[in-house]
Each structure stands twice: as structure tokens, then as C-alpha cells.
């Protein structure tokens, strides 16, 4: 018999039970649901809305149920629709009429809003930890590569020399913003909706502050309609998760490129690569590709939930049950991708020689050669033109700027002197860029230090 069967004269259709039920996916909320119910029952007892004895019996039985679920001794049932009614039904089966008092001054609408907020709060902390581990890995790698010169690209064309540390620390910044966004989302998730009832709060003298404190919420919601129909916190979380995936995906794309035969900047560890069923020579970057691929499903979760909510009138509508799979899938995906990605980059080999070689070809020092002329008094546009001509000369003769003789330089502009050769060395190009934000070794060492401080304080 359904907990709401009173006004019905027929049983529900079997198809409806399957269609309507969310227990297959919301059972993961059992802990939040039970802890929320214990706080609620305790408050009902404290406020004399139910007797102290009843309140204690309900709480103790709920604790037993929690334990039984965790030891695999509870069977959930589609008939009971969702996690809330499954647990309430088990409670009533165990303690009869007293169990029927738990749902006083509460609705599943504020109950599910509570469960989701508790769940999201926990997962934000978990995902933040994973991001921090990834950031620490980036710092370890960066420390080992402060002088590893590699080509920096724009349009995927070799542009200017940078260091591998500088490149890695770009991702550190992205994940730092992601962590900021998580903690910002946490602020708006950390609001207790319980007490909003179905939509219009309740007539019972409940103590919402007490429940908030017991469940470790910093604030209580101030509009019952909003509180039961708000899923902004899920959307904000999936939005942040989408950005995390976007960052991982861009990084993955670089990993895929870097371990190709064409680049050979890195080699993935055998434990984090896969082979081909037909081509014996293959070593494929499947992890990076899958992370890149899974980014799409997290974007899908975001778009799906935004679309689900866009036309809903206040307050609760059953459409909102669809928030769960989207939110859970996005969380699960990110929680799967972050550790494996971190392990993959921890174990990869950095091919410093290939990086240096790639940075040595393709005129990455051309901007510095132009800047040299500017420092000797030329206007930048004229300097640009002169170096452009030299580059063309080099291309036609299969040379690099460093291969030209001083005479060849001077044949184009007599401003050139012997010091041009120091200026265009890759080390000089990198280390001259010593302003905040630049790749110079000293700058990067300072950046690494402040990043380490950030990691120990956050
Ligand atoms: N399973 C429902 C959900 O996830 C719980 C709330 C149901 N409320 C209702 N009035 N039917 O949204």
C-alpha cells in the first residue's frame, strides 16, 4: 500500500510505478535522507510536536536502518517510489504507528531539497580535494621543469619560447578558478530548505535554526516557494564541473598531441596507455581521449537540467526529479576523470630534448630580434619589417636566425651588432620575460612558491 493511498480507490498501474519511481537512482541519498530525518524527528520532540519518547524511538530506528542499508541488509522497493518513502515505509514496518509521526511538519518537497543540498555540499568538498591533488601534481612537475624550454603556440603555430613549467602553471590557474567557483557554489548550497513544507511552510511551531545547526547548515531559506523549487545550486555545480571538464579536456588535447610521433614532447607510462587490437606498434592515449570525450556528457547534464527547469511554474513540479541523474552523472564523471588524469600526468615522461629542439626551429625568437632593433632606436613596425625579411631569407635558404652571420644581418640593417646572437638565444628570450605573468625562471620560481602557499592555505 502506498503512503499516499488514502484518496485513491485503485492501485497504480505497473508502468506508472516504473515511470514515476526514482528509487533506482535516488537510493544513493539514503544517508542524507536518514540524517535529515533524525534531525527533523529530534526537533519535533524538542518542540513537543511529538513526544520525546517517540522522537527517540524514531531516531534510534532510523540509525538502525542506516546501519542495515550500509551492511546490505535492506531491499528497496519500486512500489515505494523514492528514497524518502522507502525509508519511511521501512520505519513504519519496524515501529508501526509511531513511525507514522515522522512526516509531521514536513513534505517530500522540502525533504528532497534538503537531501540534494547535503549531498552536493559533501561532493563539493570531495571534488575540491581532487582538484587540489591535481594542482600539487602540477607544482611538482613545474618544479622539475622551470628550465625546460618548449615552443609556445598560437594558432598551433610555433610562436615564442616558453618553459614547460610556465605551460603547466597555466592549468594551475584554471583549476584555481574552478576551486573558487566550487567554494562560491558551496555558499549558496549551504542553506537549509527544511521547514518549507510542500510549498507554503507549516503551521507547526518548528525550530528551523535547531535543524540547521544539527545538520551543519550556515543559514536557513527565507522563502518557502523558492526553497522547494530552487535547483540553482545543482546547476551552478554542474556549470563548475563543466568548466573543470573543459580545462581537463583542453589539457587532454595537448597530451594527445604531445605524445604523438609528430611532437614527442612526452611519453605516457605503459600503465596509463592502451594498445591496438590490430596494429602492434600502437600506444594510445585513451585516458586523455576519454576525458576529452566525457566532457560532452557533463555539458549535456548542464544543458539538460537548465532545460528541465526553464518552464516550471512555482513551486515543486515532478519534472524536478530529473535533477538527480544529471547532477549525479556530472559528479561521478568528474570524480572519475580527475584522479586518473592526475595519475597519468604524474607518471608521464617529459622529453626535454624534443621540446628544446622544437623550440629551436621555426623562428620563435623573431619577436625578440625585432625588440632588439627597437631597443636600438627603430620603430617597432620597421623592426618587424626587417626581421620579416630576414625570416624570409632564412626560409629560402633553410636556415634559422641563429645560423646567419653578422654580415648577413648587417646587409639588411646596419643597426645589428654582435650582441644580437645573445639576444636571440632561447634562454635569453625566456628569461627576459621576467615581469609578473612571464615565463622567466626567476618569475616562475616565485610563482611556484606562492602556488605552494595557496595549496597549503586552501
Ligand atoms: N522523488 C521526488 C523528487 O526527486 C521527491 C519529491 C516528490 N514530491 C512530490 N510531491 N511528488 O523530486
mmCIF file of C-alpha atoms in Angstrom, residues 316-448:
data_model
loop_
_atom_site.group_PDB
_atom_site.id
_atom_site.type_symbol
_atom_site.label_atom_id
_atom_site.label_comp_id
_atom_site.label_asym_id
_atom_site.label_seq_id
_atom_site.Cartn_x
_atom_site.Cartn_y
_atom_site.Cartn_z
ATOM 1 C CA UNK A 316 7.664 21.975 -6.848
ATOM 2 C CA UNK A 317 6.927 20.035 -10.044
ATOM 3 C CA UNK A 318 7.748 16.405 -10.655
ATOM 4 C CA UNK A 319 9.976 17.441 -13.553
ATOM 5 C CA UNK A 320 12.444 18.319 -10.838
ATOM 6 C CA UNK A 321 13.044 14.666 -10.087
ATOM 7 C CA UNK A 322 15.159 14.813 -13.247
ATOM 8 C CA UNK A 323 17.745 16.907 -11.392
ATOM 9 C CA UNK A 324 19.258 13.809 -9.847
ATOM 10 C CA UNK A 325 20.639 11.826 -12.736
ATOM 11 C CA UNK A 326 22.134 14.955 -14.297
ATOM 12 C CA UNK A 327 23.752 16.063 -11.053
ATOM 13 C CA UNK A 328 24.956 12.592 -10.114
ATOM 14 C CA UNK A 329 26.315 11.864 -13.575
ATOM 15 C CA UNK A 330 28.282 15.113 -13.691
ATOM 16 C CA UNK A 331 29.696 14.494 -10.210
ATOM 17 C CA UNK A 332 30.556 10.858 -10.961
ATOM 18 C CA UNK A 333 32.219 11.757 -14.231
ATOM 19 C CA UNK A 334 34.416 14.466 -12.731
ATOM 20 C CA UNK A 335 35.288 12.254 -9.775
ATOM 21 C CA UNK A 336 36.368 9.535 -12.167
ATOM 22 C CA UNK A 337 38.327 11.808 -14.511
ATOM 23 C CA UNK A 338 40.311 13.867 -12.008
ATOM 24 C CA UNK A 339 42.291 11.102 -10.246
ATOM 25 C CA UNK A 340 43.096 9.142 -13.383
ATOM 26 C CA UNK A 341 44.158 12.288 -15.201
ATOM 27 C CA UNK A 342 46.360 13.228 -12.228
ATOM 28 C CA UNK A 343 47.977 9.779 -12.207
ATOM 29 C CA UNK A 344 48.500 9.922 -15.956
ATOM 30 C CA UNK A 345 50.456 13.178 -15.805
ATOM 31 C CA UNK A 346 52.333 12.137 -12.653
ATOM 32 C CA UNK A 347 53.736 9.109 -14.466
ATOM 33 C CA UNK A 348 54.365 10.599 -17.917
ATOM 34 C CA UNK A 349 57.957 11.110 -19.089
ATOM 35 C CA UNK A 350 58.889 14.586 -20.238
ATOM 36 C CA UNK A 351 61.095 14.611 -23.306
ATOM 37 C CA UNK A 352 63.031 17.800 -22.647
ATOM 38 C CA UNK A 353 65.276 17.344 -25.683
ATOM 39 C CA UNK A 354 62.371 17.159 -28.119
ATOM 40 C CA UNK A 355 60.815 20.214 -26.567
ATOM 41 C CA UNK A 356 64.049 22.173 -26.873
ATOM 42 C CA UNK A 357 64.580 21.019 -30.434
ATOM 43 C CA UNK A 358 61.067 22.074 -31.400
ATOM 44 C CA UNK A 359 61.627 25.480 -29.821
ATOM 45 C CA UNK A 360 64.869 25.894 -31.793
ATOM 46 C CA UNK A 361 63.184 25.693 -35.184
ATOM 47 C CA UNK A 362 60.516 27.943 -36.582
ATOM 48 C CA UNK A 363 61.807 31.425 -35.662
ATOM 49 C CA UNK A 364 60.343 31.571 -32.157
ATOM 50 C CA UNK A 365 62.958 34.231 -31.398
ATOM 51 C CA UNK A 366 61.803 36.577 -34.182
ATOM 52 C CA UNK A 367 59.869 38.857 -31.815
ATOM 53 C CA UNK A 368 62.966 39.209 -29.641
ATOM 54 C CA UNK A 369 65.052 40.072 -32.703
ATOM 55 C CA UNK A 370 62.547 42.809 -33.570
ATOM 56 C CA UNK A 371 62.550 44.057 -29.969
ATOM 57 C CA UNK A 372 66.362 44.214 -30.196
ATOM 58 C CA UNK A 373 66.078 46.701 -33.052
ATOM 59 C CA UNK A 374 63.509 48.730 -31.143
ATOM 60 C CA UNK A 375 65.886 48.983 -28.205
ATOM 61 C CA UNK A 376 68.488 50.284 -30.693
ATOM 62 C CA UNK A 377 66.096 53.069 -31.661
ATOM 63 C CA UNK A 378 63.948 51.727 -34.525
ATOM 64 C CA UNK A 379 60.167 51.969 -34.550
ATOM 65 C CA UNK A 380 58.553 48.574 -33.881
ATOM 66 C CA UNK A 381 56.808 48.447 -37.293
ATOM 67 C CA UNK A 382 60.130 48.993 -39.106
ATOM 68 C CA UNK A 383 61.834 46.433 -36.894
ATOM 69 C CA UNK A 384 59.009 43.957 -37.663
ATOM 70 C CA UNK A 385 59.517 44.501 -41.403
ATOM 71 C CA UNK A 386 63.279 43.981 -41.199
ATOM 72 C CA UNK A 387 63.028 40.761 -39.207
ATOM 73 C CA UNK A 388 60.265 39.566 -41.532
ATOM 74 C CA UNK A 389 62.670 39.948 -44.430
ATOM 75 C CA UNK A 390 65.393 38.089 -42.546
ATOM 76 C CA UNK A 391 62.959 35.265 -41.775
ATOM 77 C CA UNK A 392 62.038 35.012 -45.449
ATOM 78 C CA UNK A 393 65.720 34.886 -46.346
ATOM 79 C CA UNK A 394 66.219 32.102 -43.800
ATOM 80 C CA UNK A 395 63.233 30.117 -45.115
ATOM 81 C CA UNK A 396 64.586 30.340 -48.681
ATOM 82 C CA UNK A 397 67.998 29.155 -47.527
ATOM 83 C CA UNK A 398 66.840 26.608 -44.974
ATOM 84 C CA UNK A 399 68.376 28.467 -42.046
ATOM 85 C CA UNK A 400 67.381 29.731 -38.594
ATOM 86 C CA UNK A 401 68.065 33.258 -37.342
ATOM 87 C CA UNK A 402 70.927 31.971 -35.202
ATOM 88 C CA UNK A 403 72.656 30.495 -38.272
ATOM 89 C CA UNK A 404 73.045 33.850 -40.040
ATOM 90 C CA UNK A 405 76.389 35.639 -39.953
ATOM 91 C CA UNK A 406 76.705 39.154 -38.604
ATOM 92 C CA UNK A 407 77.388 40.273 -42.189
ATOM 93 C CA UNK A 408 74.095 38.775 -43.322
ATOM 94 C CA UNK A 409 72.309 40.636 -40.524
ATOM 95 C CA UNK A 410 74.079 43.870 -41.370
ATOM 96 C CA UNK A 411 73.279 43.523 -45.067
ATOM 97 C CA UNK A 412 69.646 44.108 -44.087
ATOM 98 C CA UNK A 413 70.239 46.677 -41.324
ATOM 99 C CA UNK A 414 73.484 48.143 -40.104
ATOM 100 C CA UNK A 415 71.984 48.531 -36.639
ATOM 101 C CA UNK A 416 72.769 44.881 -35.872
ATOM 102 C CA UNK A 417 75.811 44.189 -33.750
ATOM 103 C CA UNK A 418 77.415 41.080 -32.322
ATOM 104 C CA UNK A 419 75.104 41.072 -29.275
ATOM 105 C CA UNK A 420 72.161 40.002 -31.473
ATOM 106 C CA UNK A 421 73.258 36.386 -31.033
ATOM 107 C CA UNK A 422 72.845 36.503 -27.247
ATOM 108 C CA UNK A 423 69.520 38.281 -27.585
ATOM 109 C CA UNK A 424 68.020 35.581 -29.804
ATOM 110 C CA UNK A 425 69.165 32.636 -27.705
ATOM 111 C CA UNK A 426 66.123 30.783 -26.404
ATOM 112 C CA UNK A 427 67.277 31.084 -22.782
ATOM 113 C CA UNK A 428 67.532 34.848 -23.159
ATOM 114 C CA UNK A 429 64.115 35.047 -24.856
ATOM 115 C CA UNK A 430 62.550 33.236 -21.910
ATOM 116 C CA UNK A 431 64.431 34.942 -19.098
ATOM 117 C CA UNK A 432 63.978 38.463 -20.422
ATOM 118 C CA UNK A 433 60.247 37.935 -19.853
ATOM 119 C CA UNK A 434 60.605 38.414 -16.137
ATOM 120 C CA UNK A 435 57.570 40.554 -15.408
ATOM 121 C CA UNK A 436 54.656 39.180 -13.379
ATOM 122 C CA UNK A 437 52.931 36.641 -15.590
ATOM 123 C CA UNK A 438 56.016 35.842 -17.653
ATOM 124 C CA UNK A 439 57.974 32.579 -18.114
ATOM 125 C CA UNK A 440 61.411 33.699 -16.788
ATOM 126 C CA UNK A 441 62.940 31.098 -14.487
ATOM 127 C CA UNK A 442 63.085 33.501 -11.520
ATOM 128 C CA UNK A 443 59.489 34.616 -12.041
ATOM 129 C CA UNK A 444 58.282 31.045 -12.284
ATOM 130 C CA UNK A 445 60.176 30.049 -9.150
ATOM 131 C CA UNK A 446 58.394 32.829 -7.271
ATOM 132 C CA UNK A 447 55.055 31.807 -8.787
ATOM 133 C CA UNK A 448 55.614 28.217 -7.704
#
